[in-house]
PDB file of C-alpha atoms in Angstrom:
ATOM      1  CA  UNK A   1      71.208 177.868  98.051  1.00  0.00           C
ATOM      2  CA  UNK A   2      71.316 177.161  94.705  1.00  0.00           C
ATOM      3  CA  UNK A   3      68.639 179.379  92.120  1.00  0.00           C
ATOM      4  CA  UNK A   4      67.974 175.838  90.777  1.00  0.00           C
ATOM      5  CA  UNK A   5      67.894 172.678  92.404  1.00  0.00           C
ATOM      6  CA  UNK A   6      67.313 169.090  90.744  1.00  0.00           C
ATOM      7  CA  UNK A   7      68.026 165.571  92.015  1.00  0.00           C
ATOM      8  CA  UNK A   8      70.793 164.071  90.465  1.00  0.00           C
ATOM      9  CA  UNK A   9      69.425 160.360  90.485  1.00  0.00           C
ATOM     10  CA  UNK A  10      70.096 157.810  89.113  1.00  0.00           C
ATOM     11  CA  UNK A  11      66.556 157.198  88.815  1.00  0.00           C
ATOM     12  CA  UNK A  12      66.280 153.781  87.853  1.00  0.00           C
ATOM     13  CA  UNK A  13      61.994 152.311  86.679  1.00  0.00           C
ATOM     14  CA  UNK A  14      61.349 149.436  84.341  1.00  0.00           C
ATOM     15  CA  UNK A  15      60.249 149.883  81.313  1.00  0.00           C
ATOM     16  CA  UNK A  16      56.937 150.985  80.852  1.00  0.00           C
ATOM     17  CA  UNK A  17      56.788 152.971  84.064  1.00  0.00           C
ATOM     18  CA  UNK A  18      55.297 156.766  84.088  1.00  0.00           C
ATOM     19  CA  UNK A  19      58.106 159.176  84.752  1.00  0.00           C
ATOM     20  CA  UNK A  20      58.381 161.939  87.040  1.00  0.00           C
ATOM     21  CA  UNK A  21      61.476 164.345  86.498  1.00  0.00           C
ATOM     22  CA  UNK A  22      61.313 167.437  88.839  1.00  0.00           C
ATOM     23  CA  UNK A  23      62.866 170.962  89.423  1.00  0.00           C
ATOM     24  CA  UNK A  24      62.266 173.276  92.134  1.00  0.00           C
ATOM     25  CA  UNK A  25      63.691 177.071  91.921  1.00  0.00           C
ATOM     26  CA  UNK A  26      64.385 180.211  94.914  1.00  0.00           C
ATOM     27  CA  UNK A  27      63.430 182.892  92.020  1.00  0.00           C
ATOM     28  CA  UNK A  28      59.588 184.065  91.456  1.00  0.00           C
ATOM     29  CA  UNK A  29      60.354 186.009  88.856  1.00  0.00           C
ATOM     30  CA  UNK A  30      61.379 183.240  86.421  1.00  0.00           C
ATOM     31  CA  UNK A  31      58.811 182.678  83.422  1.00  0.00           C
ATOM     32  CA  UNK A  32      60.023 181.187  80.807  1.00  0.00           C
ATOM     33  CA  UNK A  33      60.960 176.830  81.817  1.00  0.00           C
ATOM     34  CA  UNK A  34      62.546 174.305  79.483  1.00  0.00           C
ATOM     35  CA  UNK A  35      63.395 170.917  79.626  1.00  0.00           C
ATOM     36  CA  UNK A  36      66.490 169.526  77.428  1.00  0.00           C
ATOM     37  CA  UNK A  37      67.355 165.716  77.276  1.00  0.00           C
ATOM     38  CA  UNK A  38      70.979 164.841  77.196  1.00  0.00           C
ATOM     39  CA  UNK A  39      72.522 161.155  75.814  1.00  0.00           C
ATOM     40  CA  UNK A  40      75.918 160.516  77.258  1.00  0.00           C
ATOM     41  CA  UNK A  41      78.928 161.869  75.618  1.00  0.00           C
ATOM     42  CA  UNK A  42      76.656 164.283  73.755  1.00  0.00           C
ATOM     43  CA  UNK A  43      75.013 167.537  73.881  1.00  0.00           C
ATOM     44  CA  UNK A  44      71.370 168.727  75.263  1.00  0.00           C
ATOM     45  CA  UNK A  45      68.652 169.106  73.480  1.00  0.00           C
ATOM     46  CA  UNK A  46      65.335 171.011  73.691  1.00  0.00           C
ATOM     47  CA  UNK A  47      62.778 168.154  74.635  1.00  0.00           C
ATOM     48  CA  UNK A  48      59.724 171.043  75.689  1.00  0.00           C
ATOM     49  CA  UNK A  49      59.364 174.516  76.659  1.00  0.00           C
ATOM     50  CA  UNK A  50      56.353 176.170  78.734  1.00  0.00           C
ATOM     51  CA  UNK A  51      55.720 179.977  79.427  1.00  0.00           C
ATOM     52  CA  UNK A  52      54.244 180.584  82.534  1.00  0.00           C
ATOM     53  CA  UNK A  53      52.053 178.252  84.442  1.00  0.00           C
ATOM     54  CA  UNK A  54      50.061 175.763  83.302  1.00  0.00           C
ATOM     55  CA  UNK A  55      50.923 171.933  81.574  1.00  0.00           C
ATOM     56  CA  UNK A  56      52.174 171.348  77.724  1.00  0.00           C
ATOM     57  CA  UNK A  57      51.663 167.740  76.216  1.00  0.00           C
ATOM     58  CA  UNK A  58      53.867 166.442  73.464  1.00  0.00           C
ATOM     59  CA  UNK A  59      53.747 163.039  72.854  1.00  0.00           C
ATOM     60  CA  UNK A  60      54.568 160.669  76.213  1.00  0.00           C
ATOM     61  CA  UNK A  61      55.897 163.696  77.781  1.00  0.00           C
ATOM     62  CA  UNK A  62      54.303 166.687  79.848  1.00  0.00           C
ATOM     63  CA  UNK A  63      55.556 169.524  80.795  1.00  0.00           C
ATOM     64  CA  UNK A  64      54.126 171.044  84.484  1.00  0.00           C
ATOM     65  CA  UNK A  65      54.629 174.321  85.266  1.00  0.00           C
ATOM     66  CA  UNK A  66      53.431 175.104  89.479  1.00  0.00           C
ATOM     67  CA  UNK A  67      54.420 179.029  89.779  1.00  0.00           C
ATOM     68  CA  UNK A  68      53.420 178.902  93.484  1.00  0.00           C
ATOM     69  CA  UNK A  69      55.048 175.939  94.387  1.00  0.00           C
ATOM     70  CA  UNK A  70      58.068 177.063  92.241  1.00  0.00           C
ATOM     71  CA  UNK A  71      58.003 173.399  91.074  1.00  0.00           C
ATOM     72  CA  UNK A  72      58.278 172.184  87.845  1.00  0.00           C
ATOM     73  CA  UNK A  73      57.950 168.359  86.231  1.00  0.00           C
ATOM     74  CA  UNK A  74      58.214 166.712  83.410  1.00  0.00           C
ATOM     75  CA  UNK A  75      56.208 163.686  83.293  1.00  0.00           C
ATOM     76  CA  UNK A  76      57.047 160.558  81.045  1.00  0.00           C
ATOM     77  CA  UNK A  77      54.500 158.120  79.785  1.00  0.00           C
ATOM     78  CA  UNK A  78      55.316 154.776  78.672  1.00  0.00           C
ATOM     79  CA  UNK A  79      59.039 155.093  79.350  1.00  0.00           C
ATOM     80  CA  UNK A  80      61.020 153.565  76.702  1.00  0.00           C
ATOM     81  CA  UNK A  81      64.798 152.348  77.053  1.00  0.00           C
ATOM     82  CA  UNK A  82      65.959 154.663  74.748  1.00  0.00           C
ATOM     83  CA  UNK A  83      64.563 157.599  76.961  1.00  0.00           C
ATOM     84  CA  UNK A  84      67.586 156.749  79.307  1.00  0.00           C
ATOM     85  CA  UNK A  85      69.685 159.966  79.643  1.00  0.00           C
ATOM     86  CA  UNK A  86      70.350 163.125  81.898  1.00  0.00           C
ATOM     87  CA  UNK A  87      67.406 165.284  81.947  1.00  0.00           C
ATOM     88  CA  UNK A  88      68.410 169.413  82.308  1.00  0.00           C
ATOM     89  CA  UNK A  89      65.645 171.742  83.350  1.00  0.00           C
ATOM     90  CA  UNK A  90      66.900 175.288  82.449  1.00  0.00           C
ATOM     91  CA  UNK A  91      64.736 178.328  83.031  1.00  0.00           C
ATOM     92  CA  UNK A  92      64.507 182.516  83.029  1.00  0.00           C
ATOM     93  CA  UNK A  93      62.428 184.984  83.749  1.00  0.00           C
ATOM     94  CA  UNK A  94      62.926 186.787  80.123  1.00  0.00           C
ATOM     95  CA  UNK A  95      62.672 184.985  76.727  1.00  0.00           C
ATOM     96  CA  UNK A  96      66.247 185.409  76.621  1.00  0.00           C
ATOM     97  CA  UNK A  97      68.635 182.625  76.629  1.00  0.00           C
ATOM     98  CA  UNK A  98      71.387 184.494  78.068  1.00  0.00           C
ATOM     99  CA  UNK A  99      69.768 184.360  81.037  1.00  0.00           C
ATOM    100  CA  UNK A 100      68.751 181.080  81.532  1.00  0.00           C
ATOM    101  CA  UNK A 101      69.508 179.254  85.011  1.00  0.00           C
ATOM    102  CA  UNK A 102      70.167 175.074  84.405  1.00  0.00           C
ATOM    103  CA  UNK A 103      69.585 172.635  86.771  1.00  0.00           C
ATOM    104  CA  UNK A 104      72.161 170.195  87.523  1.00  0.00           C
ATOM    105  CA  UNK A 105      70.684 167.383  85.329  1.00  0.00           C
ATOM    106  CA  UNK A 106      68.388 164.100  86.477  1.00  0.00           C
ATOM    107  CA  UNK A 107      70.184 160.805  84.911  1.00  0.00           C
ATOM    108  CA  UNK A 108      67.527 158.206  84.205  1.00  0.00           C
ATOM    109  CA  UNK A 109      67.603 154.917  83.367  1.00  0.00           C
ATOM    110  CA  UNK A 110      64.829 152.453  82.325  1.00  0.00           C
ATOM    111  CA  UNK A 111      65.340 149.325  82.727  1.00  0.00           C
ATOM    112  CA  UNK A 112      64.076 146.698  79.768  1.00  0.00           C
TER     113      UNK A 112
ATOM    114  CA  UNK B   1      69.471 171.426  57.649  1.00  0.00           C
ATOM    115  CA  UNK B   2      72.002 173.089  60.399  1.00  0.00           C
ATOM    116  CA  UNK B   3      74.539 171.355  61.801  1.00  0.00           C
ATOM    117  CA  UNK B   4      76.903 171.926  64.935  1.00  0.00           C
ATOM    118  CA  UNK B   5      80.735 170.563  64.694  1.00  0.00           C
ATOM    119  CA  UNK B   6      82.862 170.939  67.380  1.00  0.00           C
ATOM    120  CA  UNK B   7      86.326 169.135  68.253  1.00  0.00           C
ATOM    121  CA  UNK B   8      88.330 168.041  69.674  1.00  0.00           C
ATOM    122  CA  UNK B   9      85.752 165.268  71.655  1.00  0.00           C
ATOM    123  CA  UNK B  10      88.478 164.693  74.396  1.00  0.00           C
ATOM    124  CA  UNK B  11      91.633 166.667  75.615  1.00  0.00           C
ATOM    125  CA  UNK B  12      94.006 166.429  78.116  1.00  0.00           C
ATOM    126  CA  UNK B  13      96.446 168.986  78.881  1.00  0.00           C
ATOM    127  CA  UNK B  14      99.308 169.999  81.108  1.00  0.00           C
ATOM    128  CA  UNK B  15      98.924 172.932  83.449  1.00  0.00           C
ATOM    129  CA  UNK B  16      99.860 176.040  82.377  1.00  0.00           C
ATOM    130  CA  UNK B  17      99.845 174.642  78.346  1.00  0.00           C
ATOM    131  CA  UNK B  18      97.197 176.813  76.366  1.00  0.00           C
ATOM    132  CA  UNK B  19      93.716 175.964  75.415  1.00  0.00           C
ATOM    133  CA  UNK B  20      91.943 176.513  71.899  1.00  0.00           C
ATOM    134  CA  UNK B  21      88.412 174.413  70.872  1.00  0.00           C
ATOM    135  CA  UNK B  22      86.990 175.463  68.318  1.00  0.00           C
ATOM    136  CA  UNK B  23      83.273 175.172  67.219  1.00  0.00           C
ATOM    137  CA  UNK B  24      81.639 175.805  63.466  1.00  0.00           C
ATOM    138  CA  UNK B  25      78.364 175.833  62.713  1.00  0.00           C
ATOM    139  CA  UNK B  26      76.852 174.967  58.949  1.00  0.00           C
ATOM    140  CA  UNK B  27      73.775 176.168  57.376  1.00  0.00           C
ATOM    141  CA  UNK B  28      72.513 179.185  58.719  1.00  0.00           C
ATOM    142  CA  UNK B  29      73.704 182.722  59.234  1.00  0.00           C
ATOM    143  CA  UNK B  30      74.582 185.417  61.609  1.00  0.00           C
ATOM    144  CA  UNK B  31      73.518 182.891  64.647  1.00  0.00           C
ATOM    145  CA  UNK B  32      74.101 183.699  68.324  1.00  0.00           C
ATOM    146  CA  UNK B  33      76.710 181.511  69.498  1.00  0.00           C
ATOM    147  CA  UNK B  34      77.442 180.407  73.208  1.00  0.00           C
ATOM    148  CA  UNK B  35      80.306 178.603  75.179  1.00  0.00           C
ATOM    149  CA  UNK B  36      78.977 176.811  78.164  1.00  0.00           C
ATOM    150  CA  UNK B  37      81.140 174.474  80.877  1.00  0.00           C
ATOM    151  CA  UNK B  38      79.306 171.371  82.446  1.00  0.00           C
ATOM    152  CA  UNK B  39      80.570 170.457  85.685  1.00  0.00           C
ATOM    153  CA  UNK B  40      79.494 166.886  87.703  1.00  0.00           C
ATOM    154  CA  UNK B  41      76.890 168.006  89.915  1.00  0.00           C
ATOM    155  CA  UNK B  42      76.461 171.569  88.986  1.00  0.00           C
ATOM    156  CA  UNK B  43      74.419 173.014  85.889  1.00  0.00           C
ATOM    157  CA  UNK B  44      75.241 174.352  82.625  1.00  0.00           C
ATOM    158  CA  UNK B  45      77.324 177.211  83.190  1.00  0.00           C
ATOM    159  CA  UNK B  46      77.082 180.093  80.477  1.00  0.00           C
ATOM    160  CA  UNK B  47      80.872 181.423  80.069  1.00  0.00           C
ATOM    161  CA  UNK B  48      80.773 183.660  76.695  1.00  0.00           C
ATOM    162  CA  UNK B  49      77.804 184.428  73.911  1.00  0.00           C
ATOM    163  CA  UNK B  50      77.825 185.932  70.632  1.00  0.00           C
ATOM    164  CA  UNK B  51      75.386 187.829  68.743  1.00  0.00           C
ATOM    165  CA  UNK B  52      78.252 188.995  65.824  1.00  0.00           C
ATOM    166  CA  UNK B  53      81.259 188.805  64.472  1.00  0.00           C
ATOM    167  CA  UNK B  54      83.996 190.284  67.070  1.00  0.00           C
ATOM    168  CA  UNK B  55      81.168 190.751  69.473  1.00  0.00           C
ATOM    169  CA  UNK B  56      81.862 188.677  72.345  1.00  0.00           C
ATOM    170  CA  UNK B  57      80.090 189.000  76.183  1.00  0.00           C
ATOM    171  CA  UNK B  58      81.760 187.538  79.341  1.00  0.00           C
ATOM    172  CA  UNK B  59      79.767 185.720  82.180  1.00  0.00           C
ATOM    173  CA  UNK B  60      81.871 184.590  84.357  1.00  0.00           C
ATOM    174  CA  UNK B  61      85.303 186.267  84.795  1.00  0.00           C
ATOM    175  CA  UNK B  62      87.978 183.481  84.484  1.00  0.00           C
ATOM    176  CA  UNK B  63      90.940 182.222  82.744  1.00  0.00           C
ATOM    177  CA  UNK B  64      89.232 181.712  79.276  1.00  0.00           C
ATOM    178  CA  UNK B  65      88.720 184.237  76.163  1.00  0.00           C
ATOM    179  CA  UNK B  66      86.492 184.052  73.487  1.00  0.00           C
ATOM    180  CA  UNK B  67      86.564 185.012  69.710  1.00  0.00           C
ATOM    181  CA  UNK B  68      84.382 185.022  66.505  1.00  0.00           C
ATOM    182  CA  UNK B  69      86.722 185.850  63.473  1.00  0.00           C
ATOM    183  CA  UNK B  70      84.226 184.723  61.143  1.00  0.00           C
ATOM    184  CA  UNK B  71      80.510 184.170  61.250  1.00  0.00           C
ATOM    185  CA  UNK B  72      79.945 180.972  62.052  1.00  0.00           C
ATOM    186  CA  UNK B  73      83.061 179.883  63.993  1.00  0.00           C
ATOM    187  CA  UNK B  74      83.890 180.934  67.732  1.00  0.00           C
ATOM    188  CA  UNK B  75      86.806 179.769  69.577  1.00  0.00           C
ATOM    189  CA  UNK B  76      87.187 179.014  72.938  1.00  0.00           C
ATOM    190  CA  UNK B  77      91.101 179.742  74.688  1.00  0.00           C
ATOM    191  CA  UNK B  78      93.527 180.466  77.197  1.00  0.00           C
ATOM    192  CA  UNK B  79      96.727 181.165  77.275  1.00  0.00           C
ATOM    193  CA  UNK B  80      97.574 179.174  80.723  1.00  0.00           C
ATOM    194  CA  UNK B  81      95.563 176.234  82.103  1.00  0.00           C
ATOM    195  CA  UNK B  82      94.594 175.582  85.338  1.00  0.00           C
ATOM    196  CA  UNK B  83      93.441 172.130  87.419  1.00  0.00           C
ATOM    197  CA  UNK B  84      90.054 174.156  87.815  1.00  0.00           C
ATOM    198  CA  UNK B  85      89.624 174.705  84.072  1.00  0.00           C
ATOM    199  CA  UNK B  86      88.351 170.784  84.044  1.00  0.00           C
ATOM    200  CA  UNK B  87      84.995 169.924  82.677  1.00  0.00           C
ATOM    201  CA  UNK B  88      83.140 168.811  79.706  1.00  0.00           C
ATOM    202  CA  UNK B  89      82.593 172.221  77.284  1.00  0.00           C
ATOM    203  CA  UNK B  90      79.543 172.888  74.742  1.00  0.00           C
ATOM    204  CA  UNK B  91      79.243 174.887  71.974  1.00  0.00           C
ATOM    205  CA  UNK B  92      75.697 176.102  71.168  1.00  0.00           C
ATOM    206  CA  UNK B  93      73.672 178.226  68.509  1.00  0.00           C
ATOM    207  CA  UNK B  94      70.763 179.685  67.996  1.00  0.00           C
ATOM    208  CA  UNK B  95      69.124 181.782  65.386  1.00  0.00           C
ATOM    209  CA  UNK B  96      68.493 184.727  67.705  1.00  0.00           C
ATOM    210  CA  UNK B  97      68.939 185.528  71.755  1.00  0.00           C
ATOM    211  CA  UNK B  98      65.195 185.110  72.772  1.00  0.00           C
ATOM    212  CA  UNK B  99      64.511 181.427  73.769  1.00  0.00           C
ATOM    213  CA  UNK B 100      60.677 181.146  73.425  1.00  0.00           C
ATOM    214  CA  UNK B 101      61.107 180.272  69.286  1.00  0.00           C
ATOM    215  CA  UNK B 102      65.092 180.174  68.940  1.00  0.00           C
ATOM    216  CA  UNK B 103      66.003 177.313  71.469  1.00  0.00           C
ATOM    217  CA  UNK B 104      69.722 176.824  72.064  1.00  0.00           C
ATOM    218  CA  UNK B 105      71.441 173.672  69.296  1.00  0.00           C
ATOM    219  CA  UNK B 106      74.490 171.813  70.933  1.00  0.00           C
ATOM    220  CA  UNK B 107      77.184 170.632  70.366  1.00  0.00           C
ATOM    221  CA  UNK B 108      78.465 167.035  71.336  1.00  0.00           C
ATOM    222  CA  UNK B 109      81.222 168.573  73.461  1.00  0.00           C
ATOM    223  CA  UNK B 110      85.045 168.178  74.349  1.00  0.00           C
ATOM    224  CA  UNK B 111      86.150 166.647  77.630  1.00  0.00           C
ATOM    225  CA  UNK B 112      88.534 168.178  78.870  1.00  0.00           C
ATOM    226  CA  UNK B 113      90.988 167.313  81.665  1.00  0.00           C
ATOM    227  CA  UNK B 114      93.536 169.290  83.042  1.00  0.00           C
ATOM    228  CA  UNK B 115      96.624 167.024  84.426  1.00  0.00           C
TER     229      UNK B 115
END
């Protein structure tokens, strides 16, 4: 079993739809949960970042942290063509990112 | 601002021919630096960090090596490809190892393809 496990998609919703972009993980000990969008042919980058439990707002997006579920989501409002890409969750249980665990990646694609 | 360079975008290489990508970063100093292998399906996988110059940490025990000769430039090699070195590899940076306030800054990758 995999530490981190993510759906791979495609997820395919018109334009407009909300998002939901999930992560579930095997370790109770992790803390520290990111997010990072990636465009094709490029590299990641840090879309939000929660500590703990609880939800972060940034924009159209949301971060969701569920420690006893050992879920996590990122939710997207208003989805926007150019939010098509691969979505990575990556997460630890230190603020260290040596030690971060990545999902596979979610691609997602919104159709105009 | 900093910025990330790292080439080449796309390789392909014979078996058993070596391997060196290299990856500079511009405007800051004395950053952590990181080589990381994307694989279809599978997540970012951390293969070698830096937190100084000559100061290199192995992950995963493999068929690559890692050096920093200078601050902001690591190099990723190997002296003897194999089909399973395959994959798309990133070069990241960050200003320091803890995550919370120094996220990781990618590069836009090489493909590379052993034949």
């Amino acid at each position: 079993q995999k530490e981190v496990e993510q759906d791979p998609g495609p997820l395919s919703v018109p334009e407009g739809a909300i998002v939901s972009l999930n992560c579930t993980y095997s370790n109770s000990a992790f803390q520290y949960f990111m997010w990072y969008r990636q465009y094709s042919r490029k590299g990641p980058e840090l879309l939000m970042y929660t500590y703990s439990s609880g939800n972060k707002e940034d924009g159209r997006f949301t971060a969701q942290v569920d420690k006893s579920s050992k879920y996590i989501s990122l939710f997207i409002r208003d989805s926007q063509p150019s939010d098509s890409a691969t979505y990575l969750c990556a997460m630890s249980p230190g603020d260290s990112n040596y030690q971060l665990i990545w999902g596979a990646g979610t691609k997602l694609i919104i159709k105009p | 601002s900093q910025t990330i360079h790292q080439w080449p975008a796309t390789l392909v290489q014979p078996v058993g021919s070596p391997l060196s990508l290299e990856c500079t970063v511009e405007g800051t100093s004395n950053p952590n630096l990181y080589w990381y292998r994307q694989a279809a399906g599978r997540g970012l996988q951390l293969l070698f960090y830096s937190v100084g110059i000559g100061q290199i940490s192995s992950e995963v025990p493999q068929n690559l090596s890692a050096s920093r000769p200078q601050d902001r430039q690591f190099i990723l090699s190997s002296k003897k490809l194999l089909l399973s070195d395959s994959g798309f590899y990133l070069c990241a940076w960050s200003v320091d190892g803890g995550s919370y306030n120094s996220p990781l800054h990618f590069g836009n990758g090489t493909r590379l393809t052993v034949t």
